[in-house]
mmCIF file of C-alpha atoms in Angstrom:
data_model
loop_
_atom_site.group_PDB
_atom_site.id
_atom_site.type_symbol
_atom_site.label_atom_id
_atom_site.label_comp_id
_atom_site.label_asym_id
_atom_site.label_seq_id
_atom_site.Cartn_x
_atom_site.Cartn_y
_atom_site.Cartn_z
ATOM 1 C CA UNK A 92 -21.487 53.653 12.101
ATOM 2 C CA UNK A 93 -21.749 55.332 15.415
ATOM 3 C CA UNK A 94 -19.408 55.110 18.375
ATOM 4 C CA UNK A 95 -21.555 54.042 20.524
ATOM 5 C CA UNK A 96 -23.560 51.570 18.618
ATOM 6 C CA UNK A 97 -20.693 49.813 17.847
ATOM 7 C CA UNK A 98 -19.371 49.770 21.640
ATOM 8 C CA UNK A 99 -22.879 47.908 22.311
ATOM 9 C CA UNK A 100 -22.912 46.074 19.478
ATOM 10 C CA UNK A 101 -18.645 44.638 19.076
ATOM 11 C CA UNK A 102 -17.921 45.814 22.943
ATOM 12 C CA UNK A 103 -14.339 46.003 22.436
ATOM 13 C CA UNK A 104 -14.011 45.418 19.099
ATOM 14 C CA UNK A 105 -14.013 41.574 19.415
ATOM 15 C CA UNK A 106 -16.384 38.782 17.890
ATOM 16 C CA UNK A 107 -16.025 36.238 21.505
ATOM 17 C CA UNK A 108 -17.648 36.978 24.589
ATOM 18 C CA UNK A 109 -21.383 38.069 25.858
ATOM 19 C CA UNK A 110 -23.171 39.751 24.135
ATOM 20 C CA UNK A 111 -21.851 39.564 20.590
ATOM 21 C CA UNK A 112 -23.804 38.179 17.525
ATOM 22 C CA UNK A 113 -20.646 35.338 18.072
ATOM 23 C CA UNK A 114 -22.075 34.149 21.288
ATOM 24 C CA UNK A 115 -25.989 35.246 19.734
ATOM 25 C CA UNK A 116 -25.866 32.561 16.191
ATOM 26 C CA UNK A 117 -23.549 30.059 18.657
ATOM 27 C CA UNK A 118 -26.601 30.372 21.444
ATOM 28 C CA UNK A 119 -29.581 30.232 19.036
ATOM 29 C CA UNK A 120 -28.148 27.725 16.893
ATOM 30 C CA UNK A 121 -27.427 25.497 20.329
ATOM 31 C CA UNK A 122 -31.192 25.695 21.134
ATOM 32 C CA UNK A 123 -32.285 24.815 17.707
ATOM 33 C CA UNK A 124 -30.288 21.563 17.892
ATOM 34 C CA UNK A 125 -31.916 21.122 21.472
ATOM 35 C CA UNK A 126 -35.137 21.696 19.964
ATOM 36 C CA UNK A 127 -35.004 19.246 17.082
ATOM 37 C CA UNK A 128 -32.372 16.652 19.255
ATOM 38 C CA UNK A 129 -36.134 16.609 21.424
ATOM 39 C CA UNK A 130 -38.562 16.634 18.397
ATOM 40 C CA UNK A 131 -36.135 13.699 17.376
ATOM 41 C CA UNK A 132 -36.830 11.789 20.925
ATOM 42 C CA UNK A 133 -40.758 12.302 20.802
ATOM 43 C CA UNK A 134 -40.477 11.242 16.738
ATOM 44 C CA UNK A 135 -38.667 7.591 17.768
ATOM 45 C CA UNK A 136 -40.967 7.248 20.824
ATOM 46 C CA UNK A 137 -44.006 7.467 18.426
ATOM 47 C CA UNK A 138 -41.729 5.583 15.668
ATOM 48 C CA UNK A 139 -41.880 2.798 18.161
ATOM 49 C CA UNK A 140 -44.925 2.633 19.981
ATOM 50 C CA UNK A 141 -46.736 2.188 16.264
ATOM 51 C CA UNK A 142 -43.423 -0.255 15.216
ATOM 52 C CA UNK A 143 -45.044 -2.398 18.662
ATOM 53 C CA UNK A 144 -48.813 -1.875 17.509
ATOM 54 C CA UNK A 145 -47.899 -3.028 14.458
ATOM 55 C CA UNK A 146 -46.138 -5.678 15.394
ATOM 56 C CA UNK A 147 -49.020 -6.822 18.447
ATOM 57 C CA UNK A 148 -51.701 -6.300 15.058
ATOM 58 C CA UNK A 149 -49.865 -8.458 12.842
ATOM 59 C CA UNK A 150 -49.717 -11.094 15.933
ATOM 60 C CA UNK A 151 -52.930 -10.941 16.537
ATOM 61 C CA UNK A 152 -53.756 -11.399 11.966
ATOM 62 C CA UNK A 153 -51.180 -14.576 12.545
ATOM 63 C CA UNK A 154 -52.877 -16.125 15.651
ATOM 64 C CA UNK A 155 -56.416 -15.505 14.199
ATOM 65 C CA UNK A 156 -55.284 -17.327 10.587
ATOM 66 C CA UNK A 157 -53.700 -20.141 12.474
ATOM 67 C CA UNK A 158 -56.683 -21.165 14.532
ATOM 68 C CA UNK A 159 -58.798 -20.455 10.824
ATOM 69 C CA UNK A 160 -56.770 -23.043 9.575
ATOM 70 C CA UNK A 161 -56.867 -25.679 12.462
ATOM 71 C CA UNK A 162 -59.802 -25.562 11.777
ATOM 72 C CA UNK A 163 -60.688 -25.946 8.649
ATOM 73 C CA UNK A 164 -58.214 -28.955 8.831
ATOM 74 C CA UNK A 165 -60.605 -30.636 11.463
ATOM 75 C CA UNK A 166 -63.269 -29.909 9.891
ATOM 76 C CA UNK A 167 -61.683 -31.608 7.078
ATOM 77 C CA UNK A 168 -60.443 -34.873 9.543
ATOM 78 C CA UNK A 169 -63.898 -34.577 10.448
ATOM 79 C CA UNK A 170 -65.751 -34.770 6.765
ATOM 80 C CA UNK A 171 -63.266 -37.611 6.117
ATOM 81 C CA UNK A 172 -63.358 -40.126 8.890
ATOM 82 C CA UNK A 173 -67.114 -39.278 7.860
ATOM 83 C CA UNK A 174 -66.583 -40.257 4.583
ATOM 84 C CA UNK A 175 -64.837 -43.313 5.717
ATOM 85 C CA UNK A 176 -67.895 -44.634 8.190
ATOM 86 C CA UNK A 177 -70.319 -44.340 6.116
ATOM 87 C CA UNK A 178 -69.147 -45.916 2.805
ATOM 88 C CA UNK A 179 -67.173 -48.609 4.821
ATOM 89 C CA UNK A 180 -68.665 -49.580 7.914
ATOM 90 C CA UNK A 181 -72.534 -48.648 7.618
ATOM 91 C CA UNK A 182 -72.659 -49.274 3.970
ATOM 92 C CA UNK A 183 -76.099 -50.179 3.164
ATOM 93 C CA UNK A 184 -74.883 -53.278 1.504
ATOM 94 C CA UNK A 185 -73.125 -54.531 5.349
ATOM 95 C CA UNK A 186 -75.856 -53.898 7.319
ATOM 96 C CA UNK A 187 -76.471 -56.538 10.081
ATOM 97 C CA UNK A 188 -80.396 -55.798 10.168
ATOM 98 C CA UNK A 189 -79.902 -56.691 6.452
ATOM 99 C CA UNK A 190 -78.932 -60.064 6.819
ATOM 100 C CA UNK A 191 -80.794 -62.643 6.171
ATOM 101 C CA UNK A 192 -82.789 -64.219 9.502
ATOM 102 C CA UNK A 193 -81.576 -61.153 11.837
ATOM 103 C CA UNK A 194 -83.288 -61.060 15.401
ATOM 104 C CA UNK A 195 -82.223 -58.981 17.239
ATOM 105 C CA UNK A 196 -81.694 -60.874 20.245
ATOM 106 C CA UNK A 197 -78.976 -62.719 18.919
ATOM 107 C CA UNK A 198 -76.524 -59.564 19.607
ATOM 108 C CA UNK A 199 -73.079 -60.868 20.557
ATOM 109 C CA UNK A 200 -71.295 -58.086 21.631
ATOM 110 C CA UNK A 201 -71.066 -54.454 22.256
ATOM 111 C CA UNK A 202 -69.692 -53.237 19.326
ATOM 112 C CA UNK A 203 -72.994 -55.354 17.013
ATOM 113 C CA UNK A 204 -75.293 -54.015 19.240
ATOM 114 C CA UNK A 205 -74.016 -50.367 18.693
ATOM 115 C CA UNK A 206 -73.695 -51.018 15.113
ATOM 116 C CA UNK A 207 -77.694 -52.074 15.435
ATOM 117 C CA UNK A 208 -78.350 -48.695 17.240
ATOM 118 C CA UNK A 209 -76.555 -46.630 14.668
ATOM 119 C CA UNK A 210 -78.264 -48.591 11.631
ATOM 120 C CA UNK A 211 -82.313 -48.064 13.294
ATOM 121 C CA UNK A 212 -81.186 -44.380 13.539
ATOM 122 C CA UNK A 213 -80.188 -44.647 9.483
ATOM 123 C CA UNK A 214 -83.376 -45.093 9.020
ATOM 124 C CA UNK A 215 -85.194 -42.891 10.819
ATOM 125 C CA UNK A 216 -82.828 -40.221 10.216
ATOM 126 C CA UNK A 217 -80.666 -40.421 7.269
ATOM 127 C CA UNK A 218 -76.845 -40.551 7.257
ATOM 128 C CA UNK A 219 -76.828 -37.090 9.856
ATOM 129 C CA UNK A 220 -72.991 -37.175 11.862
ATOM 130 C CA UNK A 221 -74.517 -36.654 14.984
ATOM 131 C CA UNK A 222 -75.517 -40.294 15.107
ATOM 132 C CA UNK A 223 -71.369 -41.333 14.317
ATOM 133 C CA UNK A 224 -69.362 -39.568 16.509
ATOM 134 C CA UNK A 225 -67.536 -42.192 17.749
ATOM 135 C CA UNK A 226 -66.526 -43.798 15.494
ATOM 136 C CA UNK A 227 -66.140 -41.071 13.417
ATOM 137 C CA UNK A 228 -63.462 -39.672 15.677
ATOM 138 C CA UNK A 229 -62.125 -43.580 15.629
ATOM 139 C CA UNK A 230 -61.387 -42.987 12.122
ATOM 140 C CA UNK A 231 -59.278 -40.116 12.694
ATOM 141 C CA UNK A 232 -57.153 -41.366 15.626
ATOM 142 C CA UNK A 233 -56.801 -44.586 13.260
ATOM 143 C CA UNK A 234 -55.367 -42.119 10.256
ATOM 144 C CA UNK A 235 -53.686 -39.987 12.979
ATOM 145 C CA UNK A 236 -49.603 -40.961 12.305
ATOM 146 C CA UNK A 237 -48.083 -40.169 15.325
ATOM 147 C CA UNK A 238 -50.808 -42.654 16.795
ATOM 148 C CA UNK A 239 -49.723 -44.951 14.567
ATOM 149 C CA UNK A 240 -46.233 -44.561 15.076
ATOM 150 C CA UNK A 241 -46.660 -44.699 18.763
ATOM 151 C CA UNK A 242 -48.853 -48.166 18.002
ATOM 152 C CA UNK A 243 -45.321 -49.740 16.484
ATOM 153 C CA UNK A 244 -43.227 -48.415 18.346
ATOM 154 C CA UNK A 245 -45.143 -50.333 21.169
ATOM 155 C CA UNK A 246 -45.453 -53.363 19.189
ATOM 156 C CA UNK A 247 -41.733 -53.490 18.318
ATOM 157 C CA UNK A 248 -40.554 -53.179 22.019
ATOM 158 C CA UNK A 249 -42.999 -55.771 22.999
ATOM 159 C CA UNK A 250 -41.822 -57.470 19.795
ATOM 160 C CA UNK A 251 -37.653 -56.693 21.189
ATOM 161 C CA UNK A 252 -38.597 -57.945 24.690
ATOM 162 C CA UNK A 253 -39.678 -61.055 24.305
ATOM 163 C CA UNK A 254 -36.867 -61.359 21.964
ATOM 164 C CA UNK A 255 -34.147 -60.277 24.543
ATOM 165 C CA UNK A 256 -35.972 -62.654 26.870
ATOM 166 C CA UNK A 257 -35.296 -65.415 24.530
ATOM 167 C CA UNK A 258 -31.292 -64.443 24.402
ATOM 168 C CA UNK A 259 -31.281 -64.123 27.423
ATOM 169 C CA UNK A 260 -32.566 -67.646 28.614
ATOM 170 C CA UNK A 261 -29.208 -68.668 30.721
ATOM 171 C CA UNK A 262 -30.469 -72.953 30.627
ATOM 172 C CA UNK A 263 -30.157 -72.377 26.618
ATOM 173 C CA UNK A 264 -27.746 -74.853 25.180
ATOM 174 C CA UNK A 265 -25.837 -73.300 22.079
ATOM 175 C CA UNK A 266 -27.653 -76.005 19.529
ATOM 176 C CA UNK A 267 -30.579 -75.149 21.038
ATOM 177 C CA UNK A 268 -30.250 -71.656 20.624
ATOM 178 C CA UNK A 269 -29.032 -71.698 16.954
ATOM 179 C CA UNK A 270 -32.153 -73.751 16.109
ATOM 180 C CA UNK A 271 -34.549 -71.476 17.507
ATOM 181 C CA UNK A 272 -33.672 -68.632 14.856
ATOM 182 C CA UNK A 273 -32.923 -70.361 11.977
ATOM 183 C CA UNK A 274 -37.092 -71.918 13.083
ATOM 184 C CA UNK A 275 -37.948 -68.341 13.026
ATOM 185 C CA UNK A 276 -35.566 -67.240 9.823
ATOM 186 C CA UNK A 277 -37.792 -69.890 7.984
ATOM 187 C CA UNK A 278 -41.023 -68.842 9.273
ATOM 188 C CA UNK A 279 -40.117 -65.367 7.826
ATOM 189 C CA UNK A 280 -39.747 -63.431 11.452
ATOM 190 C CA UNK A 281 -36.180 -61.437 10.745
ATOM 191 C CA UNK A 282 -33.163 -62.460 8.984
ATOM 192 C CA UNK A 283 -31.176 -64.939 10.682
ATOM 193 C CA UNK A 284 -26.987 -65.282 9.504
ATOM 194 C CA UNK A 285 -25.009 -66.904 11.746
ATOM 195 C CA UNK A 286 -21.643 -65.482 13.094
ATOM 196 C CA UNK A 287 -19.729 -68.809 14.346
ATOM 197 C CA UNK A 288 -19.832 -71.707 11.600
ATOM 198 C CA UNK A 289 -19.321 -75.204 14.626
ATOM 199 C CA UNK A 290 -22.335 -73.466 16.565
ATOM 200 C CA UNK A 291 -24.617 -73.859 13.032
ATOM 201 C CA UNK A 292 -27.492 -77.239 13.512
ATOM 202 C CA UNK A 293 -25.321 -80.143 11.927
ATOM 203 C CA UNK A 294 -27.637 -81.756 9.199
ATOM 204 C CA UNK A 295 -28.517 -86.256 10.065
ATOM 205 C CA UNK A 296 -26.291 -87.310 8.208
ATOM 206 C CA UNK A 297 -23.343 -85.084 10.507
ATOM 207 C CA UNK A 298 -25.705 -85.940 13.882
#
C-alpha cells in the first residue's frame, strides 16, 4: 500500500481519532441509531393515536348499543303495560258502558269518566296504544321494583312511627301496654313474646 494512502487512511497508524475508520463507523452507527430512535418515536405516536381512535370508537359503539338496549327495554315495558291494560282494565267484559242500566250522567268520579271516554274511543277507533298513555305509564310504574320498594319502605316507616309513638306513651301503664301488644299479636299484626313474666296480663282467676 502506498505511503501517502496509508497516512490518509490511518494517520499515525492509529485506529482511534478523527478521520479514522473506527470514528467514521461510530459516527455512522450513532446517526443510524438516532434515526431509528426517531422512527420508533413516530411509530409510537402513531400507535397511540390509533389506540385512542379505537378506544373512542369502542366507547361510541358501547354508548349506541346501550341506547338501543334501553330503547328496546322501554318498548318491551310499554308493550307489557299495554297488554296488561287491555287484558284487565279495559277488557270488553268489564266495560262500564256495557253494564245494564248504564247512564252517562251517573258518572261518580273522574277516573270513571276517563274510563267511559276511553271506552267510547275504543268503539270508534279500536284498541290504539295512544289512547292509554296514562294507564300504561301507571302500569309500568306499578311494575317497577324500585317504586315498589319505596312504597313498602314508606308504609313500614309510617307503621314503625305509629308503633314507636305508642311505645313512647308515658301515661300508659305497664299492664295496659302489654295488654295492647297481646291484642295486636292476636290480630296477627306482629309476634310478641313477653320478656318479663310478672308483667304479663293476668288471667281472670288471678285478678
